[in-house]
Coordinates of C-alpha atoms in Angstrom, one line a residue:
X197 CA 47.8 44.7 14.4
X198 CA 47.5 42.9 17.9
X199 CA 47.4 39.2 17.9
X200 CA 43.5 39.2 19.2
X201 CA 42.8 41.5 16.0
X202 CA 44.6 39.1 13.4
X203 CA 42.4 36.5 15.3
X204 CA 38.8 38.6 14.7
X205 CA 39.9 39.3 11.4
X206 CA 40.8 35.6 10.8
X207 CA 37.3 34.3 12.0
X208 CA 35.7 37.5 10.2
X209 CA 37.4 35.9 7.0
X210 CA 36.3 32.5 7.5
X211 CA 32.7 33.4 8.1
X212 CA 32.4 35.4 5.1
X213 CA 33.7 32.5 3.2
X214 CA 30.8 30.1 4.9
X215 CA 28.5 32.5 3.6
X216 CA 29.8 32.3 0.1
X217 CA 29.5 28.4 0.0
X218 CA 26.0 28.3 1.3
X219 CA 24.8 31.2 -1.4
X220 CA 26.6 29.1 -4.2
X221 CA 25.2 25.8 -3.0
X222 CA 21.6 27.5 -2.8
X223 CA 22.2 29.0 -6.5
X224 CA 23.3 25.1 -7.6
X225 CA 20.1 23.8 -5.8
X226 CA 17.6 26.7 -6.5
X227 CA 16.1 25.3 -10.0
X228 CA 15.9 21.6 -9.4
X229 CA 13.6 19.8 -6.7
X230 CA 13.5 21.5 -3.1
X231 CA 11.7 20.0 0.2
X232 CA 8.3 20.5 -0.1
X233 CA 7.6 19.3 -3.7
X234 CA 5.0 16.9 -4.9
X235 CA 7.2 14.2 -6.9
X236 CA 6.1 11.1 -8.5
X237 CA 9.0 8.2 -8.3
X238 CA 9.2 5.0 -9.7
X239 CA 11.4 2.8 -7.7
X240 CA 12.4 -0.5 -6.6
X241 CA 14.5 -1.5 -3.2
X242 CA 16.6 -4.5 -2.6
X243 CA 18.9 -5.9 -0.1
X244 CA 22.6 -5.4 -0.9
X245 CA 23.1 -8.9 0.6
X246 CA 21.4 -11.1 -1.9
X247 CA 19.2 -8.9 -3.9
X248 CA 16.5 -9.4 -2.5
X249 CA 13.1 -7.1 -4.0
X250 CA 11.7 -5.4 -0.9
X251 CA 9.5 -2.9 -2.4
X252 CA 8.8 -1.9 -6.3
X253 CA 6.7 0.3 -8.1
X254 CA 7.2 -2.2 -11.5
X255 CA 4.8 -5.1 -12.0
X256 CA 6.9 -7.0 -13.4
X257 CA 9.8 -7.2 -11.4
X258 CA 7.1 -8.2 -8.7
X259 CA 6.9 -10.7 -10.7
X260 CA 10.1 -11.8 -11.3
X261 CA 10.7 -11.6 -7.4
X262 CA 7.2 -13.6 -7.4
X263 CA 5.2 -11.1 -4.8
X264 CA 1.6 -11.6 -5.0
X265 CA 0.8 -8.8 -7.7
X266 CA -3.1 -9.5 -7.2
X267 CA -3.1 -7.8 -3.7
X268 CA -1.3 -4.5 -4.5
X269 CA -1.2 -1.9 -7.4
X270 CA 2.4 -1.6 -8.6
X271 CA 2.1 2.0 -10.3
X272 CA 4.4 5.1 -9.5
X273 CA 4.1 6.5 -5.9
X274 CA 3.5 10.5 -5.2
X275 CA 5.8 11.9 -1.9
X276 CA 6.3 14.8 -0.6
X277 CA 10.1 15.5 -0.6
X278 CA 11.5 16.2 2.9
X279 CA 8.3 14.8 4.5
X280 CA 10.0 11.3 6.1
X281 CA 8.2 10.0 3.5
X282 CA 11.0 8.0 1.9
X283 CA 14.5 7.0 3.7
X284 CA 16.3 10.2 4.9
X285 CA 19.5 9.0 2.1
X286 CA 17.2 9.6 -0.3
X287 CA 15.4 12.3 0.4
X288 CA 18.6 14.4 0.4
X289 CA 19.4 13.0 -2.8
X290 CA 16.0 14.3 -4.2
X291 CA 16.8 17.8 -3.1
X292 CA 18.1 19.3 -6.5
X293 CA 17.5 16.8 -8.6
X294 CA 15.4 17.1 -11.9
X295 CA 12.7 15.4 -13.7
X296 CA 13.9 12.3 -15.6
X297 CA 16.7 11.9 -13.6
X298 CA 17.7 8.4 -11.7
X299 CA 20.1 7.6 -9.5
X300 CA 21.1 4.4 -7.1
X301 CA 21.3 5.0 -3.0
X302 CA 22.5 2.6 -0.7
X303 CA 20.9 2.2 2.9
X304 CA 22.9 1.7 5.6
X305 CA 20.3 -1.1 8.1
X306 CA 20.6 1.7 10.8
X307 CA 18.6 4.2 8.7
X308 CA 16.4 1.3 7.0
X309 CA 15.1 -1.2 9.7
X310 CA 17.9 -1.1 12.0
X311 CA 20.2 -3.1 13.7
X312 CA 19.9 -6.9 14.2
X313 CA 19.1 -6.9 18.4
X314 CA 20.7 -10.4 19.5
X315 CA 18.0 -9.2 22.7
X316 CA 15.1 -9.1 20.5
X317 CA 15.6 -13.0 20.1
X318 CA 13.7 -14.4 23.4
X319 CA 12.0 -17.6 24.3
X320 CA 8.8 -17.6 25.8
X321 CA 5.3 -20.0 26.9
X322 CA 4.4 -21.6 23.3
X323 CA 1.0 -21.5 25.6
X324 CA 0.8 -17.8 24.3
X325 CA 0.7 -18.6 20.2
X326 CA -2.1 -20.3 18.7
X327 CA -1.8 -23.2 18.3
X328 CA -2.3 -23.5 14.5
X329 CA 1.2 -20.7 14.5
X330 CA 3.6 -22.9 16.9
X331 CA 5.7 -24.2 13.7
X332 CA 9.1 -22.6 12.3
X333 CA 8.7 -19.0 10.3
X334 CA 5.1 -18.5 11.4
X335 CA 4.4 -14.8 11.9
X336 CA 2.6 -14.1 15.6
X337 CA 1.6 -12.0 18.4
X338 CA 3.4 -12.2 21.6
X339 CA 1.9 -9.8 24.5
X340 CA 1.2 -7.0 21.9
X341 CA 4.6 -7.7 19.7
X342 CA 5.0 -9.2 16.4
X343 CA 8.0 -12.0 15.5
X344 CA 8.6 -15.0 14.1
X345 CA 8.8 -18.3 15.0
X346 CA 12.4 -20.2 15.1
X347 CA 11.6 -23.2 17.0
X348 CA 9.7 -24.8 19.8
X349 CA 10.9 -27.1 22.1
X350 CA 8.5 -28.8 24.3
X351 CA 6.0 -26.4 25.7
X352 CA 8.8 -23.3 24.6
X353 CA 8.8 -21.1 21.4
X354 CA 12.2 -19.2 20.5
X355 CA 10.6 -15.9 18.8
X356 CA 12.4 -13.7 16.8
X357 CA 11.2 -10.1 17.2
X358 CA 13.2 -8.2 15.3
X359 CA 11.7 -6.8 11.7
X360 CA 12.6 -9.1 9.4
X361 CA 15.0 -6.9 7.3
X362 CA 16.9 -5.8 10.3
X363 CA 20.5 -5.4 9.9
X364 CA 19.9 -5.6 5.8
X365 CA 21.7 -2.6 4.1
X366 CA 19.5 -1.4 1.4
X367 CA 19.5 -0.2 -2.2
X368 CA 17.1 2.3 -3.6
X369 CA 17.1 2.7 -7.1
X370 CA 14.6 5.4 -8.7
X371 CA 13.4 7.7 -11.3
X372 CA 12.0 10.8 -11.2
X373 CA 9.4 11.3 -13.9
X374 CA 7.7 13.9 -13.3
X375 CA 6.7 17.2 -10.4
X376 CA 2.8 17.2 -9.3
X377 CA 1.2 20.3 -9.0
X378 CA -2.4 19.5 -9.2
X379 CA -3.5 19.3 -6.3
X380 CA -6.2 16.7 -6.7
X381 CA -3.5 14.4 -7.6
X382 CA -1.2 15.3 -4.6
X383 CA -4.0 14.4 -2.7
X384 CA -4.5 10.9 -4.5
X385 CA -0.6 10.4 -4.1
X386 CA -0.9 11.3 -0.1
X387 CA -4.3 8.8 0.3
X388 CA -2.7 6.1 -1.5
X389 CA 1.2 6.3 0.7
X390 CA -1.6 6.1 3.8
X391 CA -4.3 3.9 2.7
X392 CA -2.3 1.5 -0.2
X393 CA -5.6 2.6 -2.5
X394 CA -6.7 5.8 -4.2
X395 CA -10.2 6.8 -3.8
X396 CA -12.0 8.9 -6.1
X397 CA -11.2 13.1 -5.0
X398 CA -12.1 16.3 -6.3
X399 CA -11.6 19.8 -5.0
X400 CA -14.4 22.3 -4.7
X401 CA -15.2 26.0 -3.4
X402 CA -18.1 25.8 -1.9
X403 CA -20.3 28.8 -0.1
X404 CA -21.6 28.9 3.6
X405 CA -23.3 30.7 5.5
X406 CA -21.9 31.5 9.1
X407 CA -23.1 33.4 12.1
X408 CA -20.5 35.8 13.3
X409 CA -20.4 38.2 16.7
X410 CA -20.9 41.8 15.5
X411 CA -19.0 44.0 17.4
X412 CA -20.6 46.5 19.1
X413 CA -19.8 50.2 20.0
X414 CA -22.0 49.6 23.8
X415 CA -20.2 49.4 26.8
X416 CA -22.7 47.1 28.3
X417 CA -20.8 43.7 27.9
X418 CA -23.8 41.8 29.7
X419 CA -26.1 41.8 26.8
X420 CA -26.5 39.1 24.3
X421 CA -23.7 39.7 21.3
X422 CA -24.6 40.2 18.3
X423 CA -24.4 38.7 14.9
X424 CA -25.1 38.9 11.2
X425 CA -25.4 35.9 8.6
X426 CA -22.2 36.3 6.6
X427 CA -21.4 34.5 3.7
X428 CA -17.7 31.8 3.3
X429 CA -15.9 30.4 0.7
X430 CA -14.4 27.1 2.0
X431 CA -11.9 24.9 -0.1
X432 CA -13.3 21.4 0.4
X433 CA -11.3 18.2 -0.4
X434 CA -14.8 15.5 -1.1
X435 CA -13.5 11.8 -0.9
X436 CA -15.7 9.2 -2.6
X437 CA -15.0 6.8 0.7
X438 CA -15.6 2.9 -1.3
X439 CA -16.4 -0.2 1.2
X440 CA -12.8 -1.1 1.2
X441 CA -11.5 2.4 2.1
X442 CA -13.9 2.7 5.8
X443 CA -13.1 -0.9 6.5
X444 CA -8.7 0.1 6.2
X445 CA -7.2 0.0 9.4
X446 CA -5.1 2.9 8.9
X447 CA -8.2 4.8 8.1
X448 CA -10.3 3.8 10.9
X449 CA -7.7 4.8 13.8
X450 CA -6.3 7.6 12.2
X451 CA -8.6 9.1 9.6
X452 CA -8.4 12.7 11.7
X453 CA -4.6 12.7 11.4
X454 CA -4.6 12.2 7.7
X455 CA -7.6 14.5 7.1
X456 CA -5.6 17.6 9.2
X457 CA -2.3 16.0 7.2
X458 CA -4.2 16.9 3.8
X459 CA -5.9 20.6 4.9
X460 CA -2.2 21.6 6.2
X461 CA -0.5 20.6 2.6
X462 CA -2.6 21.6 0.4
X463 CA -3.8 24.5 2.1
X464 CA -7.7 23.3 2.2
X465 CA -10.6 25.0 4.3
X466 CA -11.9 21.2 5.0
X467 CA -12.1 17.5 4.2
X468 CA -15.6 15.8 3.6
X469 CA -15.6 12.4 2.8
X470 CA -19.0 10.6 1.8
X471 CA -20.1 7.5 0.9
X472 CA -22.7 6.2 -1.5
X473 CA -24.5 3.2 -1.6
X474 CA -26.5 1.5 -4.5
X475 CA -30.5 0.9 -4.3
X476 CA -30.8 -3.0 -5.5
X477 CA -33.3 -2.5 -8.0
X478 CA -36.4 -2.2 -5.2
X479 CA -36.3 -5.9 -5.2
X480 CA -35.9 -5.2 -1.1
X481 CA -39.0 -3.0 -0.8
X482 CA -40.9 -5.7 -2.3
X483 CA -40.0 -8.4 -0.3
X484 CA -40.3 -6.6 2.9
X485 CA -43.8 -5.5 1.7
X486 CA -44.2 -9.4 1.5
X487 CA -43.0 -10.1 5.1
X488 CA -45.0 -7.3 6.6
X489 CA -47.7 -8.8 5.2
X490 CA -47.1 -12.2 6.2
X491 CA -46.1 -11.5 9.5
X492 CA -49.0 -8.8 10.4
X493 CA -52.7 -9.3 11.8
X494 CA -55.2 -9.5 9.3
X495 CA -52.5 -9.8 6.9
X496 CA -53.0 -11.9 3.6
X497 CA -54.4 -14.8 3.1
X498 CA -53.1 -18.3 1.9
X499 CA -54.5 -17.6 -1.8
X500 CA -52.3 -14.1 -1.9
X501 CA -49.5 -15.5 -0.7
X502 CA -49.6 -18.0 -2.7
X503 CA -50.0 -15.8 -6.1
X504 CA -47.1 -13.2 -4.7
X505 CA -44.7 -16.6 -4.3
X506 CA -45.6 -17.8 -8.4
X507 CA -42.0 -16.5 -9.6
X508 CA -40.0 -17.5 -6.3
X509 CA -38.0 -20.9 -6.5
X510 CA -39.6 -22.8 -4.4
X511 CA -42.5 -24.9 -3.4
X512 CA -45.6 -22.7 -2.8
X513 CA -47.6 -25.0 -1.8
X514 CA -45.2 -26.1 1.5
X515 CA -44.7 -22.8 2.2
X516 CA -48.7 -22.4 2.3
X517 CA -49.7 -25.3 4.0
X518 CA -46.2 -24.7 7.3
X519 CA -48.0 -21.0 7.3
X520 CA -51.5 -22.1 7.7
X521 CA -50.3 -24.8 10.5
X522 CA -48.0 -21.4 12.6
X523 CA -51.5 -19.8 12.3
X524 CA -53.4 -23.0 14.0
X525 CA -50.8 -23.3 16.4
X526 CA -50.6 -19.5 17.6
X527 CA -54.7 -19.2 17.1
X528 CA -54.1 -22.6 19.7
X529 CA -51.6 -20.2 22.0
X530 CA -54.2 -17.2 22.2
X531 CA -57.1 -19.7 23.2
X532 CA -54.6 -20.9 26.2
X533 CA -54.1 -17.9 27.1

């Protein structure tokens, strides 16, 4: 056998035994979580510094670590595994796992938050923060960047604009407790990652009609086309949209993104999100009656007025006699005139 054929032979050898590894480490992975899968994780993340909480999904060591626990629900988060959703460390370390188990994964700053930038330390006009934020540690807005405040000197601020975890090593401990497949709650676990609050959902097949071009054996491609009233089946995604919901940020700027987002994973037809909002007992109709009244020609006198005012709090009598004085005056204005 020539040297060049050892050397094909060689290679031959070598790939075959790539293959093997990849089939056996498919076969290890093959019954435990895989990229793609709905998982709900309880975690928390600290710095390896100081131990520092960053982020928790347990009340009470936000608590402990005395973050405001009024402002946000500490519960367990849903993610899609594989979807950038958590830190890329992580997410491999998902891949194969089972429910129930827990593990420990440390964060190099590069893949958390980055690098500490000595460049992203500059000094500029304190004429451009507000005047209530020119002290040490105050968070601001310089020409569309956020930092924080180190010190101001005269009429100059040193601003610190790197993210105030850069070059923290991080470590991500976490449980796995259980795999979502209802897909109602996937979409509850992907609103709340994007919103930070989980509107009511529910998932219906609902039937339309739709008007679709008939084709037609003519050769005459002038005419008007045809159609016929078929009847769909789309899979809608309804979100109960609350006050809070339409007035998020993240909703407002990129509601189309997280719609398309949620129709593409959970293989929907459409997302329609409605709001509903509360009657207040008619009380409103009445009192606009009243003011239409009021305000009208020919409306009601001072006697009706003063019997529809009986339950109001306040004096009827004023509110009689400053009405009967704006009529004097504008009967005064029309005589002018």
């Amino acid at each position: 056998m020539s040297d060049e054929q050892q050397a094909e032979a060689a290679e031959a050898e070598a790939d075959a035994a790539e293959d093997v590894e990849e089939e056996v480490a498919e076969e290890e992975t093959e019954g435990g979580i895989q990229d793609g899968d709905f998982v709900r994780l309880a975690y928390t993340v600290r710095t390896v510094e100081d131990d520092t909480v960053v982020d928790t999904t347990d009340e009470e060591v936000a608590e402990e670590a005395e973050i405001d626990t009024d402002e946000y629900d500490f519960e367990p988060r849903v993610i899609i595994v594989g979807a950038g959703h958590i830190f890329e460390s992580v997410d491999d370390a998902l891949v194969g796992a089972e429910v129930g188990d827990t593990d420990t994964v440390e964060i190099p700053a590069a893949e958390a938050f980055g690098e500490f930038d000595d460049d992203e330390v500059r000094t500029v006009s304190a004429n451009k923060i507000d005047e209530d934020d020119r002290y040490p540690g105050a968070q601001v807005q310089v020409d569309g960047d956020q930092g924080r405040v180190e010190t101001i000197i005269g009429g100059r601020a040193r601003v610190n604009f790197n993210h105030p975890l850069a070059g923290e090593d991080l470590e991500y401990e976490y449980e796995i407790l259980e795999l979502v497949d209802d897909r109602e709650e996937q979409a509850e676990g992907l609103l709340g990652m994007y919103l930070q609050q989980v509107p009511e959902v529910w998932i219906q097949t609902d039937e339309e009609e739709e008007e679709q071009v008939v084709e037609s054996d003519d050769d005459d491609d002038e005419g008007e086309p045809e159609t016929e009233t078929v009847t769909t089946e789309k899979e809608t995604l309804y979100i109960e949209a609350t006050q809070q919901m339409t007035m998020n940020q993240q909703w407002m700027f990129s509601k189309q993104q997280i719609a398309q987002d949620l129709m593409d994973r959970l293989d929907l037809d459409r997302v329609i999100v409605q709001e509903t909002i509360d009657g207040m007992g008619g009380m409103m109709g009445g009192m606009g009656g009243m003011m239409g009244g009021m305000g009208g020609g020919g409306g009601a006198d001072a006697e009706d007025i003063e019997a529809a005012m009986e339950d109001v709090d306040v004096d009827a009598d004023e509110l009689v006699e400053e009405l009967e004085e704006g009529d004097l005056d504008v009967e005064a204005d029309a005589d002018e005139e």
